[in-house]
Coordinates of C-alpha atoms in Angstrom, one line a residue:
X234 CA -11.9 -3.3 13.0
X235 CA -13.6 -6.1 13.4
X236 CA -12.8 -8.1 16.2
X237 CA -14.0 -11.8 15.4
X238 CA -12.4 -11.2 11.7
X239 CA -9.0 -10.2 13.7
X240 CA -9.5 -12.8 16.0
X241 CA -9.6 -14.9 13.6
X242 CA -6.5 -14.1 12.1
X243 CA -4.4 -14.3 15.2
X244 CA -6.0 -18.0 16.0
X245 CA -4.9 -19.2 12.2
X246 CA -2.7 -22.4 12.6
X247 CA -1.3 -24.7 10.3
X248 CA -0.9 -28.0 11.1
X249 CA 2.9 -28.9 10.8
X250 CA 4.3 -32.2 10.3
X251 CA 8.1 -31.9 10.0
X252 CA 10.7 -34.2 8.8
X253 CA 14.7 -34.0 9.5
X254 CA 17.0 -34.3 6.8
X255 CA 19.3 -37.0 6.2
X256 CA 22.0 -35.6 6.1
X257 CA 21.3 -34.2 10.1
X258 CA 20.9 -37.6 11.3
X259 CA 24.2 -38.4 12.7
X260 CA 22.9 -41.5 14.7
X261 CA 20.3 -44.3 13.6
X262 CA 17.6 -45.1 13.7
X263 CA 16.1 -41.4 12.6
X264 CA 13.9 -39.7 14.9
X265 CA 9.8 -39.4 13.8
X266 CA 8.6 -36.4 12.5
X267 CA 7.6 -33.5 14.4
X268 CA 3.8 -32.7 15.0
X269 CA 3.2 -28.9 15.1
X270 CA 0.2 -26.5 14.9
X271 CA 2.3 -23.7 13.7
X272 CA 0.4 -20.0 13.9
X273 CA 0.0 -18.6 11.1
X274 CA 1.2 -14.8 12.1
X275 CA 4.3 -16.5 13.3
X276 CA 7.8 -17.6 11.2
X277 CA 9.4 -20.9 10.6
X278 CA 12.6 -20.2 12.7
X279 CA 11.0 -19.3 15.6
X280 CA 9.7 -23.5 16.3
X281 CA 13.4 -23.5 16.7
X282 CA 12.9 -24.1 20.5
X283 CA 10.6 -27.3 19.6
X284 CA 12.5 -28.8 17.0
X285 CA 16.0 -28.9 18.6
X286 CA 14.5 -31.0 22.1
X287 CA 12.4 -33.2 19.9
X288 CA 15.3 -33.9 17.3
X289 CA 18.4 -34.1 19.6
X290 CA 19.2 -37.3 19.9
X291 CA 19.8 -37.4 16.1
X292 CA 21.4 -34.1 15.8
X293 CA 25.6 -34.1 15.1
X294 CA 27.6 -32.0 17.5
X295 CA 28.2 -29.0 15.6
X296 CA 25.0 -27.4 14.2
X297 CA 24.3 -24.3 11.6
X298 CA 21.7 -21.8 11.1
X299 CA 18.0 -23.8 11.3
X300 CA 16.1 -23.7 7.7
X301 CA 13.3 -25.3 5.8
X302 CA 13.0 -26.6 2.8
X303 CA 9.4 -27.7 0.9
X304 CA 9.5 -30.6 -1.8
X305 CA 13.5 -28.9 -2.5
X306 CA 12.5 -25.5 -2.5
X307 CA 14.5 -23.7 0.8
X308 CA 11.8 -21.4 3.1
X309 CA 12.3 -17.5 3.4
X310 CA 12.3 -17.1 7.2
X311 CA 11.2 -13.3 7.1
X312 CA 7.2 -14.4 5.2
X313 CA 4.9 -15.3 7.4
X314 CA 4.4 -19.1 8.1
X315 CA 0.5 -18.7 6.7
X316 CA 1.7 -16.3 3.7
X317 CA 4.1 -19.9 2.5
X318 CA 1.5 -21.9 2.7
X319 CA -1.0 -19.9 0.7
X320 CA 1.8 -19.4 -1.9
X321 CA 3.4 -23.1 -2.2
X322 CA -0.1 -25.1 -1.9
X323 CA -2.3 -24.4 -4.0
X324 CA -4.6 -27.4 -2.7
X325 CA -3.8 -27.2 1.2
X326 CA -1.7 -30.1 2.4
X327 CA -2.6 -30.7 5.8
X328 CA -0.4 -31.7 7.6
X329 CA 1.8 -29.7 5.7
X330 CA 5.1 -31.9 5.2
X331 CA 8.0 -29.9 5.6
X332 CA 11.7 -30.5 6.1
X333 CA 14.0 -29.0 8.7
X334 CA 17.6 -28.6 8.4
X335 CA 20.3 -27.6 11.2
X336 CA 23.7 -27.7 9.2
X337 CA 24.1 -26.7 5.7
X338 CA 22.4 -23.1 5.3
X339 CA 22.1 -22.0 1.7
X340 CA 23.5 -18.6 2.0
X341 CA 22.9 -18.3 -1.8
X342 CA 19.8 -18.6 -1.3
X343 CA 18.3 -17.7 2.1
X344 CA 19.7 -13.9 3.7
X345 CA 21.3 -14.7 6.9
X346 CA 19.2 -15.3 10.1
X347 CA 20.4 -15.5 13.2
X348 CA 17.4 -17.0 15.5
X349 CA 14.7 -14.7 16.7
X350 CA 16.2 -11.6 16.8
X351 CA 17.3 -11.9 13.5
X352 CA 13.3 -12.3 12.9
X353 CA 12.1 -9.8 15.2
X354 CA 14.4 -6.7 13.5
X355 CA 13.0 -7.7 10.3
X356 CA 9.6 -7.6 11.9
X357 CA 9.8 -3.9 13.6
X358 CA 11.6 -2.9 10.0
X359 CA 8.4 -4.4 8.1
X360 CA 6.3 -2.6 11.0
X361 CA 8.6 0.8 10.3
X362 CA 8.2 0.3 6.7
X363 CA 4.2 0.4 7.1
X364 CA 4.2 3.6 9.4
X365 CA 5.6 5.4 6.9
X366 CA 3.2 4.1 4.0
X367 CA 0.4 4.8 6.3
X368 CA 1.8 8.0 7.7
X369 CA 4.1 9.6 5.7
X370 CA 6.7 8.5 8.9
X371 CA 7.9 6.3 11.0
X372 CA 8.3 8.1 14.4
X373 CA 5.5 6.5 16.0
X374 CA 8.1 2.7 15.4
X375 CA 11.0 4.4 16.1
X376 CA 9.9 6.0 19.1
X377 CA 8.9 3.1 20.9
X378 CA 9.8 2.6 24.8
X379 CA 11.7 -0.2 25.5
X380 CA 8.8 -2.1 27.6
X381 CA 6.5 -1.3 24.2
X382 CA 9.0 -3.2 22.1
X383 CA 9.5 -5.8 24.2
X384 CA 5.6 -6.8 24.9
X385 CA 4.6 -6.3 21.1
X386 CA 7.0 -8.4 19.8
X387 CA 6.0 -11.5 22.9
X388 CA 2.6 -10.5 22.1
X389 CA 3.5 -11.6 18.2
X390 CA 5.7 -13.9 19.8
X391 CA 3.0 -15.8 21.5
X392 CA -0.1 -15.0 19.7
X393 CA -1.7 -12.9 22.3
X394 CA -3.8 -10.6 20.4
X395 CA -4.8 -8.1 23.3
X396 CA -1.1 -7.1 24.3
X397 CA -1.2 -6.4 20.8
X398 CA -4.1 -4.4 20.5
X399 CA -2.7 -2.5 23.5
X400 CA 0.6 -1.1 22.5
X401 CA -0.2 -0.7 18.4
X402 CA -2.9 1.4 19.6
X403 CA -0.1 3.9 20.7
X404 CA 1.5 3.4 17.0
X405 CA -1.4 5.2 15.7
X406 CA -1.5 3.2 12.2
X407 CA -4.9 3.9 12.0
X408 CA -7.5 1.7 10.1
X409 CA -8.8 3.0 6.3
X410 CA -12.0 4.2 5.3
X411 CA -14.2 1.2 6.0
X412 CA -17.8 1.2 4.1
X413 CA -18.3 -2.3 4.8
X414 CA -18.2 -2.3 8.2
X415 CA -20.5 0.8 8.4
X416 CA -23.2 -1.2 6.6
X417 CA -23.5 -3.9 9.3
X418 CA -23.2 -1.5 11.8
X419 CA -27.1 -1.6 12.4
X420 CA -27.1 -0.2 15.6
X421 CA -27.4 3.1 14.4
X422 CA -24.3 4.1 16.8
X423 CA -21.1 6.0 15.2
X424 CA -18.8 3.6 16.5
X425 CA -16.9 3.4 12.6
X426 CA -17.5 7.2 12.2
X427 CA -14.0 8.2 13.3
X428 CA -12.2 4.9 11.1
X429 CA -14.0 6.4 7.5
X430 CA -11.1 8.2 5.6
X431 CA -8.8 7.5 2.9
X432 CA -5.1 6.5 3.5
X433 CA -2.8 4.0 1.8
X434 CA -2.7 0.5 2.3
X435 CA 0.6 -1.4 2.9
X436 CA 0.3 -4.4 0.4
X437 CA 2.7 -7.1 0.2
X438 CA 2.1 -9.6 -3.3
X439 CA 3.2 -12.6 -4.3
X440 CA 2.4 -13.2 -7.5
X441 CA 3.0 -17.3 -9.3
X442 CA 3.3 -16.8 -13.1
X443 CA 2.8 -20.2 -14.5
X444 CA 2.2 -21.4 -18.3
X445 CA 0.3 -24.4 -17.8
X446 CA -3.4 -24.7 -17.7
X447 CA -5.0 -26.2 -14.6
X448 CA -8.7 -26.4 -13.6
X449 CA -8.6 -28.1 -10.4
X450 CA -5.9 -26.5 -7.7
X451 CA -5.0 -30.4 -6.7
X452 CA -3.2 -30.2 -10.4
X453 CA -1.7 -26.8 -10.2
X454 CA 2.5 -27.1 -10.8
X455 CA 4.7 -26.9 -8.4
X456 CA 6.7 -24.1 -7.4
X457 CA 10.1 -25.0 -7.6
X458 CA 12.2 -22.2 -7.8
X459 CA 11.9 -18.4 -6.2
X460 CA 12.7 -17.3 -9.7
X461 CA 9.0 -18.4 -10.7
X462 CA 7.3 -16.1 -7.7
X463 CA 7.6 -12.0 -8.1
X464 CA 7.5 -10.4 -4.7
X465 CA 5.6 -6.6 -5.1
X466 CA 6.1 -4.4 -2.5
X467 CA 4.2 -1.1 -2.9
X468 CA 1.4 0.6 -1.2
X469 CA -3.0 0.9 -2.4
X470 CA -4.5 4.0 -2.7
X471 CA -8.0 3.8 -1.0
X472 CA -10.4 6.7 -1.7
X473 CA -12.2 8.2 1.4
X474 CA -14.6 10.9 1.9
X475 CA -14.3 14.0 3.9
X476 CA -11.3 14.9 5.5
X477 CA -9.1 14.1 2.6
X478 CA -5.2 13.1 3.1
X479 CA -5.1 13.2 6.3
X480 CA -2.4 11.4 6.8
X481 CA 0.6 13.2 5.9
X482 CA 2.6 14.9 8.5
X483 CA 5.7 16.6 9.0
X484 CA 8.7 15.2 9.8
X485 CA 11.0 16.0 12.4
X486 CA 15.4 15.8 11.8
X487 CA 15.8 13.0 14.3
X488 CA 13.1 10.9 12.0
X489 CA 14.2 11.9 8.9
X490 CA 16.9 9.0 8.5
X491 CA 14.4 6.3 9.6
X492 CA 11.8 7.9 7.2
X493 CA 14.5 8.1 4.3
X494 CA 15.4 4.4 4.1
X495 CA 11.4 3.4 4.5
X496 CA 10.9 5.7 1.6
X497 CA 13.2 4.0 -0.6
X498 CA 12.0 0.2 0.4
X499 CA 8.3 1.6 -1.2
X500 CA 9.7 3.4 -4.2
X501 CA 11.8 0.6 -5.1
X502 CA 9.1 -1.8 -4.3
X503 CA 7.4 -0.8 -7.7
X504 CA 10.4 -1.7 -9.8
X505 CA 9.4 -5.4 -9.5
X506 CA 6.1 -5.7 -11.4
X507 CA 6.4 -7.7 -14.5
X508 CA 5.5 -6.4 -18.2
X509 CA 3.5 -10.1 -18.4
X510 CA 0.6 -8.6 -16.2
X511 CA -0.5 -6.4 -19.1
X512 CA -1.1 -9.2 -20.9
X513 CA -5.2 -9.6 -22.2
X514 CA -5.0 -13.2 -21.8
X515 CA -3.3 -13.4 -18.1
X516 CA -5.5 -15.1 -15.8
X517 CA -6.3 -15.0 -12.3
X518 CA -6.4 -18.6 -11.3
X519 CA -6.1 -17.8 -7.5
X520 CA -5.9 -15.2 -4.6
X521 CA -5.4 -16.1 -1.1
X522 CA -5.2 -13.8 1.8
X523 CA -5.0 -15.6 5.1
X524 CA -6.1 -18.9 3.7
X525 CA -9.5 -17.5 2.1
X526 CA -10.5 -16.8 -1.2
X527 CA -12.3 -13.4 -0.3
X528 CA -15.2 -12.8 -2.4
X529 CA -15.7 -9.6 -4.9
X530 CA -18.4 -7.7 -3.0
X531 CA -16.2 -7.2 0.2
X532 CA -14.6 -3.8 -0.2
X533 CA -10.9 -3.7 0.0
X534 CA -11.0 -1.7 3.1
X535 CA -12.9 -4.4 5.4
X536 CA -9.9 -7.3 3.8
X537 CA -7.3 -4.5 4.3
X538 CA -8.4 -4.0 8.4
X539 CA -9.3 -7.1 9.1
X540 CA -6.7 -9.8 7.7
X541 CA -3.5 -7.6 7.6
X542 CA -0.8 -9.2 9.8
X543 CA 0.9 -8.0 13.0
X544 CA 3.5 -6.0 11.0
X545 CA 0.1 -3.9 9.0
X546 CA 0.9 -5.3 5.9
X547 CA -2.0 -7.2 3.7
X548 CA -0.3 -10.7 2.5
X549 CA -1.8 -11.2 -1.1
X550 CA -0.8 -14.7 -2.5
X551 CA -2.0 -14.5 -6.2
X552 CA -1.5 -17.6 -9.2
X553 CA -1.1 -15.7 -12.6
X554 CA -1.5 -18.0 -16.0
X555 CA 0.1 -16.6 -18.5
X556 CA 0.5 -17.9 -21.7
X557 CA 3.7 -19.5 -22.7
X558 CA 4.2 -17.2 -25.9
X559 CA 3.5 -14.2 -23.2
X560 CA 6.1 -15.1 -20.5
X561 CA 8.5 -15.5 -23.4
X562 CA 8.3 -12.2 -25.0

């Protein structure tokens, strides 16, 4: 991996500037807006322990489940802070206005959270979820010690990238053959020789079907509705050289649940692509992966190492134009 490019991933922030509702403000006059520099690894509900002191004068007495809405559209609390902003704004808005709520949860909407641990189960599940694309298992996740657990999760937590590093080195998720890397590697030393093979890639996509034609990203529609956004789960195939499928493994009875219910999150994953992306005249109007538009000439590998999040997914933020005639038929 590269360390500065992983570095740089774990220092992403987004500048936060966030507003409480109306309807929270049980005494006048309403409090100013909360200034945040939000990582970008991390998830909305966890600024929980900021917003409550800065807003509590306003608050009423009885309080629900925190949530965030942007411009109407309520925030899913399990993607990535970073991964929302790449999807919903399309020209970065910085600060980036959002609004908190602390009563009135839209269940029909939203799944239930319940704080951080609510956030922190569907991080190790995302984390088990990759160990079994990338393994063939999960065992590594689920048999975690305690004190592991605990320190990666406050190593996500806080943003402490060497914690990290220290404990998902015991995980043994392992890093995909990685041409790129072995190119600048001018040294002449073998330090990438043992990360070249091929594997699978967990991807996460999030892909923004729109009909209208936009040139400049300042004039690109708004996403209003979750029904406009189609969410692909599913794993990339990378070709390596010697060694061939290295990865697979066999799996033990006590692992075989665990493995079982990852299994069936990745096959159903693939359910969810759309016939529209077949189309010849679809379009790729944007990709964003951790707020950069990577060039063509980086191999997939190098973005697939380097900007994955803490969990070892890749976050791919994709706008789609498809023409109105298409999307219809």
């Amino acid at each position: 991996m590269d360390m500065e490019a992983q570095r740089y991933v774990w220092d992403g922030a987004i500048p936060l500037q966030i507003h409480l509702h109306e309807s929270d403000v049980a005494t006048l006059p309403a409090p100013p807006p909360a200034l945040i520099l939000a990582p970008r690894i991390g998830y909305l509900p966890l600024l929980a322990s900021h917003l409550k002191p800065h807003f509590s004068s306003a608050l009423p007495p009885r309080l629900d489940t925190i949530w965030f809405e942007y411009k109407g559209l309520p925030l899913k609390w399990y993607i990535p802070t970073g991964v929302l902003f790449d999807l919903l704004c399309a020209e970065p808005e910085r600060p980036w206005n959002l609004t908190v709520h602390f009563t009135g949860y839209p269940g029909n909407i939203l799944i239930p959270c319940e704080g951080e641990d609510s956030v922190k189960w569907s991080f190790i599940n995302s984390l088990k979820e990759a160990a079994y694309i990338i393994n063939g298992n999960c065992k590594n996740v689920m048999n975690m010690s305690q004190p592991d657990q605990v320190e990666l999760w406050r190593s996500v937590l806080n943003g402490n990238l060497e914690p990290y590093r220290r404990v998902s080195t015991k995980l043994k998720l392992g890093t995909v053959g990685d041409e790129y890397a072995a190119k600048l590697n001018l040294s002449g030393e073998t330090d990438f020789s043992g990360q070249v093979k091929a594997g699978r890639v967990p991807v996460r996509l999030y892909v923004w079907i729109v009909s209208e034609d936009f040139e400049d990203l300042e004039d690109a529609p708004q996403i209003d509705s979750w029904d406009k956004v189609s969410y692909i789960n599913r794993p990339v195939e990378i070709q390596g050289g010697e060694g061939g499928d290295e990865h697979e493994q066999r799996v033990s009875s006590e692992d075989a649940s665990s493995d079982r219910k990852a299994e069936e999150e990745v096959e159903n994953s693939s359910e969810h692509i759309t016939s529209c992306y077949q189309h010849d005249d679809a379009e790729i109007k944007l990709v964003r992966i951790q707020g950069i538009h990577p060039k063509l000439e980086i191999p997939f590998s190098w973005v697939a190492n380097n900007l994955m999040n803490p969990e070892h997914f890749l976050h791919i933020c994709v706008y789609l134009k498809v023409p109105q005639a298409n999307t219809m038929s």
